[in-house]
Amino acid sequence: MATMQRYFFSDLGVMFGRSLRYIFRSMDTIITATITPIGLMLLFVYVFGGAIQSGTANYVNYVLPGIFLVAIASGTSYTSLRLFTDVQRGIMDRFRSMPIAPSTLLWGHVLASLVFNGISLLIIVLVALLMGFRSSAGILPWLAIVGLLALVTLTLTWVAVIPGLTARSIDGAAVFAYPLIFLPFISSAFVPTRSMPPVVRAFAEHQPVTAIVNTIRALLAGEPVSQEIWIALAWCLGILLLAFFFARMVYKKRTV
């Protein structure tokens, strides 16, 4: 065990490289993961944008933070699918028989997810720029945006690990992402919550997407962030810890 811990980072590098090669050999998955968010952005900006009173002159600026979250939710489903494939093909059992740190297989997939989703978000930003997106944010706000999006990605990726390890079918491994993709539609991501019926508005204003979206939107606009940044961080860290705990518990049961 001491030997495995000693070589944890070298083992992690191997597993991370393996997951990255898997991604770059199938770049179509990155394209697929960005199609839906970009399609939604085009739909909302050019079809619904003129009818939505968002309080901003440039609707693409308003909608972009929500598109980020849809893209991350869509992208993390591929982590679940890749992990499910490892389980079904017996690759996990092969790695278990080798003298490597056991958790590096999971961490390899998780870190590769950060790269995968980072590329997807970059593509979306480039498309948004072509659509007229502009930001007055400086370097520090952009670093804060990148950090928050990385935290969201890390959180949803650990959520994705659980169905990846427990699903009995490939559809079951991916279905967890559907409610996550749908959640931004019941938030401030696409329309102001003040336009919603009271019950829906109450839910929208007290779920994590609204706090995350409002924080990113303020940062992009170069405006001071409100207390919602702490709410966003609390949601992310709370879900991350729970997902990490359950994912490790399920993984240990599979490798006993």
Coordinates of C-alpha atoms in Angstrom, one line a residue:
M1 CA 0.0 0.0 0.0
A2 CA 2.8 2.4 0.8
T3 CA 4.4 1.7 -2.6
M4 CA 1.1 2.4 -4.3
Q5 CA 0.7 5.7 -2.5
R6 CA 4.2 6.7 -3.3
Y7 CA 3.6 6.3 -7.0
F8 CA 0.1 7.9 -6.8
F9 CA 0.9 10.9 -9.0
S10 CA 2.8 8.9 -11.6
D11 CA -0.1 6.4 -11.7
L12 CA -2.5 9.3 -12.0
G13 CA -0.5 10.7 -14.9
V14 CA -0.8 7.4 -16.7
M15 CA -4.6 7.2 -16.2
F16 CA -5.1 10.9 -17.1
G17 CA -3.1 10.4 -20.3
R18 CA -5.2 7.3 -21.1
S19 CA -8.4 9.3 -20.7
L20 CA -7.1 12.2 -22.7
R21 CA -6.1 9.9 -25.6
Y22 CA -9.6 8.4 -25.5
I23 CA -11.1 11.9 -25.9
F24 CA -8.7 13.1 -28.6
R25 CA -9.2 9.9 -30.6
S26 CA -12.9 10.6 -30.8
M27 CA -13.1 14.4 -31.2
D28 CA -16.7 13.9 -32.4
T29 CA -17.8 13.6 -28.8
I30 CA -16.6 17.2 -28.1
I31 CA -18.5 18.3 -31.2
T32 CA -21.6 16.4 -30.1
A33 CA -21.4 17.8 -26.6
T34 CA -21.3 21.4 -28.0
I35 CA -24.1 21.0 -30.6
T36 CA -27.0 21.1 -28.2
P37 CA -25.8 24.1 -26.2
I38 CA -24.9 26.1 -29.4
G39 CA -28.2 25.2 -30.9
L40 CA -30.0 26.4 -27.8
M41 CA -28.0 29.6 -27.9
L42 CA -28.9 30.2 -31.5
L43 CA -32.6 29.4 -30.8
F44 CA -32.9 31.7 -27.8
V45 CA -30.9 34.6 -29.2
Y46 CA -32.4 34.7 -32.8
V47 CA -35.9 33.2 -32.2
F48 CA -36.9 34.0 -28.7
G49 CA -34.5 36.8 -27.8
G50 CA -36.6 39.6 -29.3
A51 CA -39.6 38.6 -27.2
I52 CA -37.8 38.2 -23.9
Q53 CA -37.5 41.2 -21.6
S54 CA -34.2 40.4 -20.0
G55 CA -33.3 44.0 -19.1
T56 CA -30.1 43.9 -21.2
A57 CA -29.4 45.3 -24.6
N58 CA -27.5 42.2 -25.7
Y59 CA -29.4 39.0 -25.0
V60 CA -26.5 36.7 -25.9
N61 CA -24.6 38.2 -23.0
Y62 CA -27.6 37.4 -20.8
V63 CA -28.0 33.8 -21.9
L64 CA -24.4 32.7 -22.2
P65 CA -23.9 31.7 -18.5
G66 CA -26.9 29.3 -18.7
I67 CA -25.5 27.8 -21.9
F68 CA -22.2 27.1 -20.1
L69 CA -24.1 25.0 -17.5
V70 CA -26.1 23.2 -20.2
A71 CA -22.8 22.4 -21.9
I72 CA -21.1 21.1 -18.7
A73 CA -24.1 18.9 -17.9
S74 CA -24.1 17.5 -21.4
G75 CA -20.3 17.0 -21.3
T76 CA -20.1 15.2 -18.0
S77 CA -22.5 12.5 -19.4
Y78 CA -19.6 11.3 -21.5
T79 CA -17.5 10.8 -18.4
S80 CA -20.2 8.5 -17.1
L81 CA -20.3 6.7 -20.4
R82 CA -16.6 6.2 -20.6
L83 CA -16.5 4.9 -17.0
F84 CA -19.4 2.6 -17.7
T85 CA -17.5 1.2 -20.7
D86 CA -14.5 0.5 -18.5
V87 CA -16.6 -1.4 -16.1
Q88 CA -18.4 -3.4 -18.8
R89 CA -15.2 -4.3 -20.6
G90 CA -13.6 -5.5 -17.5
I91 CA -10.8 -2.9 -17.7
M92 CA -11.5 -1.9 -14.1
D93 CA -10.9 -5.4 -12.9
R94 CA -7.6 -5.6 -14.9
F95 CA -6.4 -2.4 -13.3
R96 CA -7.4 -3.7 -9.9
S97 CA -5.0 -6.6 -10.3
M98 CA -2.1 -4.3 -11.0
P99 CA 0.1 -2.5 -8.3
I100 CA -1.4 0.9 -8.9
A101 CA -3.2 3.4 -6.6
P102 CA -6.9 2.3 -6.9
S103 CA -8.4 5.8 -7.0
T104 CA -6.3 7.0 -10.0
L105 CA -8.7 5.3 -12.4
L106 CA -11.5 7.6 -11.2
W107 CA -9.3 10.7 -11.0
G108 CA -8.0 10.1 -14.5
H109 CA -11.6 10.3 -15.8
V110 CA -12.4 13.3 -13.6
L111 CA -9.4 15.4 -14.7
A112 CA -10.0 14.5 -18.4
S113 CA -13.5 15.7 -17.9
L114 CA -12.1 19.1 -17.0
V115 CA -10.1 19.3 -20.2
F116 CA -13.0 17.9 -22.3
N117 CA -15.5 20.5 -20.9
G118 CA -13.0 23.3 -21.1
I119 CA -12.6 22.7 -24.8
S120 CA -16.4 22.6 -25.3
L121 CA -16.8 25.9 -23.4
L122 CA -14.1 27.6 -25.4
I123 CA -15.8 26.6 -28.6
I124 CA -19.1 28.0 -27.2
V125 CA -17.4 31.3 -26.3
L126 CA -16.0 31.6 -29.9
V127 CA -19.4 31.1 -31.3
A128 CA -20.9 33.6 -28.9
L129 CA -18.3 36.1 -30.0
L130 CA -19.5 35.7 -33.6
M131 CA -23.0 36.2 -32.4
G132 CA -22.1 39.6 -30.8
F133 CA -21.1 38.6 -27.2
R134 CA -18.9 41.1 -25.6
S135 CA -17.5 41.4 -22.0
S136 CA -16.1 44.3 -20.1
A137 CA -14.6 42.0 -17.5
G138 CA -10.9 42.2 -16.6
I139 CA -8.4 39.5 -16.0
L140 CA -9.4 38.8 -12.4
P141 CA -13.2 38.4 -13.1
W142 CA -12.4 36.1 -16.0
L143 CA -10.2 34.0 -13.7
A144 CA -13.0 33.9 -11.2
I145 CA -15.4 32.7 -14.0
V146 CA -12.9 30.0 -15.1
G147 CA -12.5 28.9 -11.5
L148 CA -16.3 28.7 -10.8
L149 CA -16.9 26.8 -14.1
A150 CA -14.1 24.4 -13.2
L151 CA -15.7 23.9 -9.8
V152 CA -19.1 23.2 -11.4
T153 CA -17.5 20.8 -13.9
L154 CA -15.7 19.0 -11.0
T155 CA -18.9 18.7 -9.1
L156 CA -21.1 17.4 -11.9
T157 CA -18.3 15.0 -13.0
W158 CA -18.2 13.4 -9.6
V159 CA -22.0 13.1 -9.8
A160 CA -21.5 11.4 -13.2
V161 CA -19.1 8.9 -11.7
I162 CA -21.9 7.3 -9.6
P163 CA -24.1 6.2 -12.5
G164 CA -21.0 5.3 -14.5
L165 CA -20.2 2.8 -11.8
T166 CA -23.7 1.6 -11.0
A167 CA -25.7 1.7 -14.3
R168 CA -26.8 -1.6 -15.8
S169 CA -27.1 -0.2 -19.4
I170 CA -25.5 2.5 -21.4
D171 CA -28.7 4.5 -21.4
G172 CA -28.8 4.3 -17.6
A173 CA -25.3 5.7 -17.5
A174 CA -26.3 8.8 -19.4
V175 CA -29.8 9.5 -18.2
F176 CA -28.7 11.3 -15.1
A177 CA -27.7 14.3 -17.3
Y178 CA -31.2 15.0 -18.5
P179 CA -32.5 16.7 -15.4
L180 CA -29.2 18.6 -15.1
I181 CA -29.7 19.9 -18.6
F182 CA -33.3 20.8 -17.9
L183 CA -32.6 22.5 -14.6
P184 CA -31.3 25.8 -16.1
F185 CA -34.7 26.3 -17.8
I186 CA -36.3 26.7 -14.4
S187 CA -33.8 29.4 -13.3
S188 CA -32.7 32.9 -14.3
A189 CA -30.6 31.4 -17.1
F190 CA -32.9 32.3 -20.0
V191 CA -35.5 34.6 -18.5
P192 CA -35.7 36.8 -15.4
T193 CA -37.4 34.9 -12.5
R194 CA -39.7 37.9 -11.9
S195 CA -41.7 36.8 -14.9
M196 CA -42.5 33.4 -13.5
P197 CA -45.5 32.2 -11.5
P198 CA -45.0 32.5 -7.7
V199 CA -44.4 28.7 -7.1
V200 CA -42.0 28.3 -10.0
R201 CA -40.3 31.6 -9.1
A202 CA -39.7 30.4 -5.5
F203 CA -38.1 27.2 -6.8
A204 CA -36.1 29.0 -9.5
E205 CA -34.6 31.5 -7.0
H206 CA -33.6 28.9 -4.5
Q207 CA -31.9 26.3 -6.7
P208 CA -28.1 26.3 -7.4
V209 CA -28.3 27.2 -11.1
T210 CA -29.7 30.7 -10.5
A211 CA -27.0 31.6 -8.0
I212 CA -24.2 30.3 -10.3
V213 CA -25.7 32.0 -13.4
N214 CA -26.2 35.3 -11.7
T215 CA -22.7 35.3 -10.4
I216 CA -21.1 34.5 -13.8
R217 CA -23.4 37.1 -15.4
A218 CA -22.2 39.8 -13.0
L219 CA -18.6 38.9 -13.5
L220 CA -18.9 39.0 -17.3
A221 CA -20.5 42.4 -17.1
G222 CA -17.7 43.7 -14.9
E223 CA -20.1 44.4 -12.1
P224 CA -19.7 43.7 -8.3
V225 CA -20.9 40.2 -7.4
S226 CA -23.6 39.9 -4.7
Q227 CA -23.8 37.4 -1.9
E228 CA -25.0 34.9 -4.5
I229 CA -21.4 34.0 -5.2
W230 CA -21.2 32.4 -1.7
I231 CA -24.5 30.7 -2.3
A232 CA -23.1 29.3 -5.5
L233 CA -19.9 28.1 -3.9
A234 CA -21.9 26.5 -1.0
W235 CA -24.1 24.6 -3.4
C236 CA -21.1 23.4 -5.5
L237 CA -19.0 22.4 -2.5
G238 CA -21.9 20.7 -0.7
I239 CA -22.9 18.6 -3.8
L240 CA -19.2 17.9 -4.6
L241 CA -18.5 16.5 -1.2
L242 CA -21.6 14.3 -1.2
A243 CA -21.0 13.0 -4.7
F244 CA -17.3 12.3 -4.0
F245 CA -18.3 10.4 -0.8
F246 CA -20.9 8.2 -2.6
A247 CA -18.7 7.7 -5.7
R248 CA -15.8 6.5 -3.5
M249 CA -18.1 4.2 -1.5
V250 CA -19.5 2.6 -4.7
Y251 CA -16.1 2.3 -6.2
K252 CA -14.7 0.5 -3.1
K253 CA -17.6 -1.9 -3.2
R254 CA -16.8 -2.7 -6.8
T255 CA -13.1 -3.3 -6.1
V256 CA -13.4 -5.4 -2.9

